[in-house]
mmCIF file of C-alpha atoms and ligand atoms in Angstrom:
data_model
loop_
_atom_site.group_PDB
_atom_site.id
_atom_site.type_symbol
_atom_site.label_atom_id
_atom_site.label_comp_id
_atom_site.label_asym_id
_atom_site.label_seq_id
_atom_site.Cartn_x
_atom_site.Cartn_y
_atom_site.Cartn_z
ATOM 1 C CA MET A 236 -12.313 -9.060 10.300
ATOM 2 C CA LYS A 237 -13.855 -7.491 13.067
ATOM 3 C CA ILE A 238 -14.309 -3.886 13.068
ATOM 4 C CA ILE A 239 -15.353 -2.249 16.318
ATOM 5 C CA GLU A 240 -16.318 1.617 15.929
ATOM 6 C CA CYS A 241 -15.284 3.089 19.226
ATOM 7 C CA SER A 242 -16.875 6.704 20.323
ATOM 8 C CA SER A 243 -13.838 8.444 21.283
ATOM 9 C CA TYR A 244 -10.044 8.162 21.274
ATOM 10 C CA GLU A 245 -10.228 7.046 25.174
ATOM 11 C CA GLN A 246 -12.600 4.077 24.145
ATOM 12 C CA ILE A 247 -9.849 2.801 21.145
ATOM 13 C CA SER A 248 -7.467 3.057 23.759
ATOM 14 C CA LYS A 249 -9.225 1.245 26.505
ATOM 15 C CA TYR A 250 -10.447 -1.662 24.479
ATOM 16 C CA GLY A 251 -7.036 -2.069 22.659
ATOM 17 C CA ALA A 252 -5.421 -2.306 26.353
ATOM 18 C CA GLU A 253 -7.999 -4.924 27.209
ATOM 19 C CA ILE A 254 -7.199 -7.011 23.959
ATOM 20 C CA ILE A 255 -3.622 -6.953 24.703
ATOM 21 C CA ALA A 256 -4.169 -7.590 28.788
ATOM 22 C CA GLN A 257 -6.383 -10.639 27.615
ATOM 23 C CA GLN A 258 -3.646 -11.858 25.371
ATOM 24 C CA ILE A 259 -1.127 -11.484 28.002
ATOM 25 C CA ASN A 260 -3.347 -13.160 30.551
ATOM 26 C CA GLU A 261 -4.059 -15.962 28.392
ATOM 27 C CA LYS A 262 -0.315 -16.718 27.756
ATOM 28 C CA ARG A 263 2.117 -15.248 30.245
ATOM 29 C CA ASN A 264 5.085 -15.253 27.615
ATOM 30 C CA SER A 265 3.368 -13.731 24.667
ATOM 31 C CA VAL A 266 5.277 -12.027 21.912
ATOM 32 C CA LEU A 267 3.890 -8.794 21.334
ATOM 33 C CA GLY A 268 4.583 -6.824 18.053
ATOM 34 C CA LEU A 269 4.466 -3.044 18.889
ATOM 35 C CA ALA A 270 3.923 0.121 17.163
ATOM 36 C CA THR A 271 4.818 3.854 17.535
ATOM 37 C CA GLY A 272 2.885 7.100 16.311
ATOM 38 C CA SER A 273 0.156 9.226 18.075
ATOM 39 C CA THR A 274 -2.190 6.329 17.908
ATOM 40 C CA PRO A 275 -1.316 3.735 20.340
ATOM 41 C CA ILE A 276 -0.186 6.320 22.951
ATOM 42 C CA GLY A 277 -3.526 5.885 25.086
ATOM 43 C CA MET A 278 -3.337 2.485 24.664
ATOM 44 C CA TYR A 279 0.058 2.030 26.180
ATOM 45 C CA ARG A 280 -0.937 4.497 29.059
ATOM 46 C CA GLU A 281 -4.066 2.146 29.815
ATOM 47 C CA LEU A 282 -1.644 -0.980 29.833
ATOM 48 C CA THR A 283 0.802 1.070 32.061
ATOM 49 C CA ASP A 284 -2.223 1.718 34.660
ATOM 50 C CA MET A 285 -3.041 -1.945 34.706
ATOM 51 C CA TYR A 286 0.477 -2.707 35.666
ATOM 52 C CA GLU A 287 0.681 -0.180 38.409
ATOM 53 C CA ASN A 288 -2.788 -1.323 39.882
ATOM 54 C CA ASN A 289 -1.241 -4.798 39.959
ATOM 55 C CA CYS A 290 -3.615 -5.983 37.119
ATOM 56 C CA LEU A 291 -1.017 -7.192 34.304
ATOM 57 C CA ASP A 292 2.264 -8.743 34.667
ATOM 58 C CA PHE A 293 4.616 -8.127 31.866
ATOM 59 C CA SER A 294 7.688 -10.244 33.222
ATOM 60 C CA GLY A 295 7.198 -13.068 30.691
ATOM 61 C CA ILE A 296 6.772 -10.575 27.725
ATOM 62 C CA THR A 297 8.738 -10.653 24.459
ATOM 63 C CA THR A 298 8.276 -7.500 22.338
ATOM 64 C CA PHE A 299 9.477 -6.682 18.880
ATOM 65 C CA ASN A 300 8.680 -3.073 17.255
ATOM 66 C CA LEU A 301 7.615 -2.571 13.825
ATOM 67 C CA ASP A 302 10.138 0.008 12.706
ATOM 68 C CA GLU A 303 12.862 2.654 13.670
ATOM 69 C CA TYR A 304 14.202 5.697 11.642
ATOM 70 C CA CYS A 305 17.691 5.459 10.097
ATOM 71 C CA GLY A 306 20.290 7.987 10.889
ATOM 72 C CA ILE A 307 18.923 9.202 14.367
ATOM 73 C CA ASP A 308 20.034 9.176 18.096
ATOM 74 C CA TYR A 309 18.169 6.623 19.767
ATOM 75 C CA ASN A 310 18.538 9.006 22.658
ATOM 76 C CA ILE A 311 16.289 11.834 21.071
ATOM 77 C CA PRO A 312 12.720 11.892 21.637
ATOM 78 C CA GLN A 313 11.807 11.553 18.106
ATOM 79 C CA SER A 314 13.605 8.076 17.709
ATOM 80 C CA TYR A 315 11.291 5.150 18.129
ATOM 81 C CA HIS A 316 13.533 3.481 20.849
ATOM 82 C CA HIS A 317 13.053 6.764 23.151
ATOM 83 C CA PHE A 318 9.154 6.814 22.588
ATOM 84 C CA MET A 319 8.880 3.089 23.422
ATOM 85 C CA GLN A 320 10.966 3.854 26.859
ATOM 86 C CA GLU A 321 8.955 6.993 27.599
ATOM 87 C CA ASN A 322 5.231 5.484 26.681
ATOM 88 C CA LEU A 323 5.736 1.977 27.803
ATOM 89 C CA PHE A 324 8.940 0.300 28.527
ATOM 90 C CA SER A 325 10.378 2.269 31.360
ATOM 91 C CA LYS A 326 6.753 2.024 32.976
ATOM 92 C CA VAL A 327 6.413 -1.747 33.047
ATOM 93 C CA ASN A 328 8.053 -4.817 33.672
ATOM 94 C CA ILE A 329 9.041 -6.303 30.258
ATOM 95 C CA PRO A 330 12.446 -7.185 30.960
ATOM 96 C CA MET A 331 15.140 -5.261 28.947
ATOM 97 C CA LYS A 332 16.771 -8.673 27.348
ATOM 98 C CA SER A 333 13.246 -9.170 25.862
ATOM 99 C CA ILE A 334 12.705 -6.012 24.071
ATOM 100 C CA HIS A 335 13.597 -5.707 20.401
ATOM 101 C CA ILE A 336 13.625 -2.785 18.178
ATOM 102 C CA PRO A 337 15.003 -2.935 14.310
ATOM 103 C CA ASP A 338 18.604 -1.967 14.433
ATOM 104 C CA ALA A 339 18.565 0.823 12.031
ATOM 105 C CA SER A 340 22.029 2.131 12.653
ATOM 106 C CA ALA A 341 23.625 -1.029 11.568
ATOM 107 C CA GLU A 342 26.211 -0.729 8.522
ATOM 108 C CA ASP A 343 25.341 -3.933 7.223
ATOM 109 C CA ALA A 344 21.260 -3.457 6.841
ATOM 110 C CA GLU A 345 20.912 -6.577 5.302
ATOM 111 C CA THR A 346 22.212 -8.721 7.916
ATOM 112 C CA ALA A 347 20.561 -6.913 10.827
ATOM 113 C CA CYS A 348 17.234 -7.274 9.023
ATOM 114 C CA ARG A 349 18.022 -10.889 8.417
ATOM 115 C CA ASN A 350 18.643 -11.313 12.167
ATOM 116 C CA TYR A 351 15.674 -9.528 13.360
ATOM 117 C CA GLU A 352 13.347 -11.841 11.103
ATOM 118 C CA ASP A 353 15.246 -14.581 12.749
ATOM 119 C CA ALA A 354 14.873 -13.282 16.306
ATOM 120 C CA ILE A 355 11.280 -13.235 15.907
ATOM 121 C CA CYS A 356 11.265 -16.897 14.661
ATOM 122 C CA LYS A 357 13.528 -17.755 17.693
ATOM 123 C CA ALA A 358 10.972 -16.142 20.049
ATOM 124 C CA GLY A 359 8.305 -18.532 18.590
ATOM 125 C CA GLY A 360 6.611 -15.749 16.217
ATOM 126 C CA ILE A 361 4.249 -12.822 17.082
ATOM 127 C CA ASP A 362 1.145 -13.523 18.948
ATOM 128 C CA ILE A 363 -0.397 -10.105 18.403
ATOM 129 C CA GLN A 364 0.707 -7.200 16.286
ATOM 130 C CA VAL A 365 -0.404 -3.781 16.956
ATOM 131 C CA LEU A 366 -0.573 -1.543 13.892
ATOM 132 C CA GLY A 367 -1.815 2.098 13.164
ATOM 133 C CA LEU A 368 -2.629 3.304 9.577
ATOM 134 C CA GLY A 369 -0.705 5.990 7.703
ATOM 135 C CA HIS A 370 -2.618 8.315 5.500
ATOM 136 C CA ASP A 371 -1.293 6.802 2.425
ATOM 137 C CA GLY A 372 -2.380 3.301 3.769
ATOM 138 C CA HIS A 373 1.346 2.360 5.202
ATOM 139 C CA ILE A 374 1.579 -0.254 7.930
ATOM 140 C CA GLY A 375 4.972 -0.060 9.556
ATOM 141 C CA PHE A 376 6.918 1.867 7.269
ATOM 142 C CA ASN A 377 5.717 -0.283 4.245
ATOM 143 C CA GLU A 378 4.843 2.552 1.756
ATOM 144 C CA PRO A 379 2.583 2.090 -1.424
ATOM 145 C CA SER A 380 4.742 0.340 -3.944
ATOM 146 C CA ASP A 381 4.394 -2.341 -6.859
ATOM 147 C CA SER A 382 4.783 -5.083 -4.723
ATOM 148 C CA PHE A 383 4.453 -6.203 -1.051
ATOM 149 C CA PRO A 384 7.718 -6.294 0.749
ATOM 150 C CA VAL A 385 8.176 -9.638 2.643
ATOM 151 C CA ILE A 386 10.775 -9.361 5.234
ATOM 152 C CA THR A 387 12.149 -6.617 7.205
ATOM 153 C CA HIS A 388 14.082 -3.996 5.087
ATOM 154 C CA LYS A 389 15.502 -0.731 4.935
ATOM 155 C CA VAL A 390 13.145 1.822 2.875
ATOM 156 C CA LYS A 391 12.946 5.269 1.463
ATOM 157 C CA LEU A 392 10.111 7.088 2.833
ATOM 158 C CA GLU A 393 7.596 8.956 0.930
ATOM 159 C CA GLU A 394 7.444 12.556 0.952
ATOM 160 C CA ARG A 395 3.807 12.346 2.699
ATOM 161 C CA THR A 396 5.194 10.275 5.030
ATOM 162 C CA ILE A 397 7.770 12.507 5.769
ATOM 163 C CA LEU A 398 5.549 15.502 6.044
ATOM 164 C CA ALA A 399 3.413 13.696 8.356
ATOM 165 C CA ASN A 400 6.191 12.913 10.640
ATOM 166 C CA MET A 401 7.313 16.427 10.542
ATOM 167 C CA ARG A 402 4.977 17.469 13.333
ATOM 168 C CA PHE A 403 7.620 15.620 15.675
ATOM 169 C CA PHE A 404 10.618 17.312 14.294
ATOM 170 C CA ALA A 405 11.936 21.127 14.508
ATOM 171 C CA ARG A 406 12.414 21.141 10.708
ATOM 172 C CA ARG A 407 11.614 19.346 7.513
ATOM 173 C CA GLU A 408 15.694 18.879 7.082
ATOM 174 C CA ASP A 409 15.408 16.837 10.200
ATOM 175 C CA VAL A 410 12.924 14.241 9.377
ATOM 176 C CA PRO A 411 14.820 11.304 8.635
ATOM 177 C CA GLN A 412 14.662 9.943 4.812
ATOM 178 C CA PHE A 413 14.888 6.241 5.495
ATOM 179 C CA ALA A 414 13.996 3.896 8.147
ATOM 180 C CA VAL A 415 14.112 -0.034 8.906
ATOM 181 C CA THR A 416 10.728 -1.897 8.844
ATOM 182 C CA MET A 417 9.109 -5.129 9.256
ATOM 183 C CA GLY A 418 7.788 -6.316 5.970
ATOM 184 C CA ILE A 419 4.412 -7.145 4.982
ATOM 185 C CA GLY A 420 5.002 -10.803 5.342
ATOM 186 C CA THR A 421 6.581 -10.394 8.883
ATOM 187 C CA ILE A 422 3.185 -8.345 9.795
ATOM 188 C CA MET A 423 1.197 -11.145 7.912
ATOM 189 C CA LYS A 424 2.834 -13.833 9.932
ATOM 190 C CA ALA A 425 1.467 -12.661 13.297
ATOM 191 C CA ARG A 426 -1.321 -14.936 14.625
ATOM 192 C CA ARG A 427 -3.482 -11.833 15.555
ATOM 193 C CA ILE A 428 -3.465 -8.229 14.207
ATOM 194 C CA LEU A 429 -5.017 -5.388 16.024
ATOM 195 C CA LEU A 430 -5.391 -2.185 13.953
ATOM 196 C CA LEU A 431 -5.953 1.144 15.446
ATOM 197 C CA VAL A 432 -7.213 3.981 13.721
ATOM 198 C CA PHE A 433 -8.184 7.338 14.970
ATOM 199 C CA GLY A 434 -9.597 10.586 13.311
ATOM 200 C CA ASP A 435 -11.935 11.885 10.229
ATOM 201 C CA ASP A 436 -8.573 12.134 8.254
ATOM 202 C CA LYS A 437 -8.183 8.312 8.378
ATOM 203 C CA GLU A 438 -11.610 7.485 7.380
ATOM 204 C CA GLU A 439 -11.369 7.372 3.589
ATOM 205 C CA ILE A 440 -7.796 5.391 3.599
ATOM 206 C CA MET A 441 -9.423 2.953 6.153
ATOM 207 C CA LYS A 442 -12.485 2.432 3.916
ATOM 208 C CA ARG A 443 -9.994 2.055 0.802
ATOM 209 C CA ALA A 444 -7.720 -0.387 2.716
ATOM 210 C CA LEU A 445 -10.331 -2.652 4.243
ATOM 211 C CA THR A 446 -13.000 -2.887 1.551
ATOM 212 C CA GLY A 447 -11.338 -1.854 -1.438
ATOM 213 C CA LYS A 448 -8.976 -4.254 -3.768
ATOM 214 C CA VAL A 449 -6.123 -5.882 -2.246
ATOM 215 C CA ILE A 450 -3.146 -4.071 -3.791
ATOM 216 C CA PRO A 451 0.373 -3.242 -2.818
ATOM 217 C CA GLN A 452 -0.382 0.340 -3.541
ATOM 218 C CA VAL A 453 -2.566 0.422 -0.422
ATOM 219 C CA PRO A 454 -0.276 -1.677 2.004
ATOM 220 C CA ALA A 455 -2.804 -2.060 4.504
ATOM 221 C CA SER A 456 -5.128 -3.520 2.106
ATOM 222 C CA VAL A 457 -3.212 -6.732 2.417
ATOM 223 C CA LEU A 458 -5.109 -7.112 5.918
ATOM 224 C CA GLN A 459 -8.173 -8.451 4.370
ATOM 225 C CA LEU A 460 -6.127 -11.496 3.881
ATOM 226 C CA HIS A 461 -5.169 -12.070 7.258
ATOM 227 C CA PRO A 462 -7.622 -14.716 9.354
ATOM 228 C CA ASP A 463 -7.645 -13.143 12.501
ATOM 229 C CA VAL A 464 -7.692 -9.047 12.369
ATOM 230 C CA THR A 465 -9.491 -6.738 14.861
ATOM 231 C CA VAL A 466 -9.765 -2.979 13.864
ATOM 232 C CA LEU A 467 -10.583 -0.378 16.576
ATOM 233 C CA TYR A 468 -11.801 2.715 14.942
ATOM 234 C CA GLY A 469 -13.100 6.066 16.212
ATOM 235 C CA LYS A 470 -13.016 9.686 15.122
HETATM 236 C C1 LIG B 134 4.953 3.134 13.730
HETATM 237 C C2 LIG B 134 4.336 3.033 12.354
HETATM 238 C C3 LIG B 134 3.556 3.628 11.518
HETATM 239 C C4 LIG B 134 2.452 4.319 12.260
HETATM 240 C C5 LIG B 134 1.493 5.267 11.076
HETATM 241 C C6 LIG B 134 0.149 6.006 11.780
HETATM 242 O O1 LIG B 134 5.418 2.376 14.326
HETATM 243 O O2 LIG B 134 4.929 1.891 12.006
HETATM 244 O O3 LIG B 134 2.854 2.870 10.593
HETATM 245 O O4 LIG B 134 1.612 3.574 12.940
HETATM 246 O O5 LIG B 134 2.181 6.108 10.506
HETATM 247 O O6 LIG B 134 0.531 6.839 12.719
HETATM 248 P P1 LIG B 134 -0.041 7.710 13.750
HETATM 249 O O7 LIG B 134 -0.402 6.897 14.764
HETATM 250 O O8 LIG B 134 0.720 8.755 14.397
HETATM 251 O O9 LIG B 134 -1.195 8.262 13.108
#
């Protein structure tokens, strides 16, 4: 595991974008696993700048997002579909047909989750997976639990996650209680992982996750078992 301490949020964003750009330049048809949340926004801005300056071409890229809320209109700003459009997809030339976000509105969630796993497989697997870190150690929406969820699945969000996500909603009642997320197994199958962590408030959980015991109660601790993880951390 490579842990790079950054001096600012801007530096995390810049280094993160450089790592993604290098991946794309080395393999034009790379498969990117993407995250939402506040941490990767700066990195998406950097990637957008590279595209606008003709330094990066996304036309061969396929993307798979980590997660999406259940029971949410995909057109409202709080949905992850909308977030990705706003922060990246509408600004670069990733073909629409190559963009994948879990279908959290499907009536048959199990089949939709299985289809998502199949689509990742068919695309050749994820080359690099971007992750943020939740305050309780979650990655994607894999919350602390008694076992590591293996595949894409529907999950009930923890109170702490709901409270953390409240900043994006007008009222607590508006925050969805359920989401669909890639499983820990899905994430661990990515060939490379890029974990972005920013802020004092993440320092303690980051230490527990990266140097503590590997336990499902701290889902991100599983990353210690992955052969190619880069962590960009700053506060
Ligand atoms: C987002 C996601 C979440 C976030 C995590 C950190 O797609 O899956 O696991 O990465 O909650 O969020 P921020 O970056 O807002 O601190």
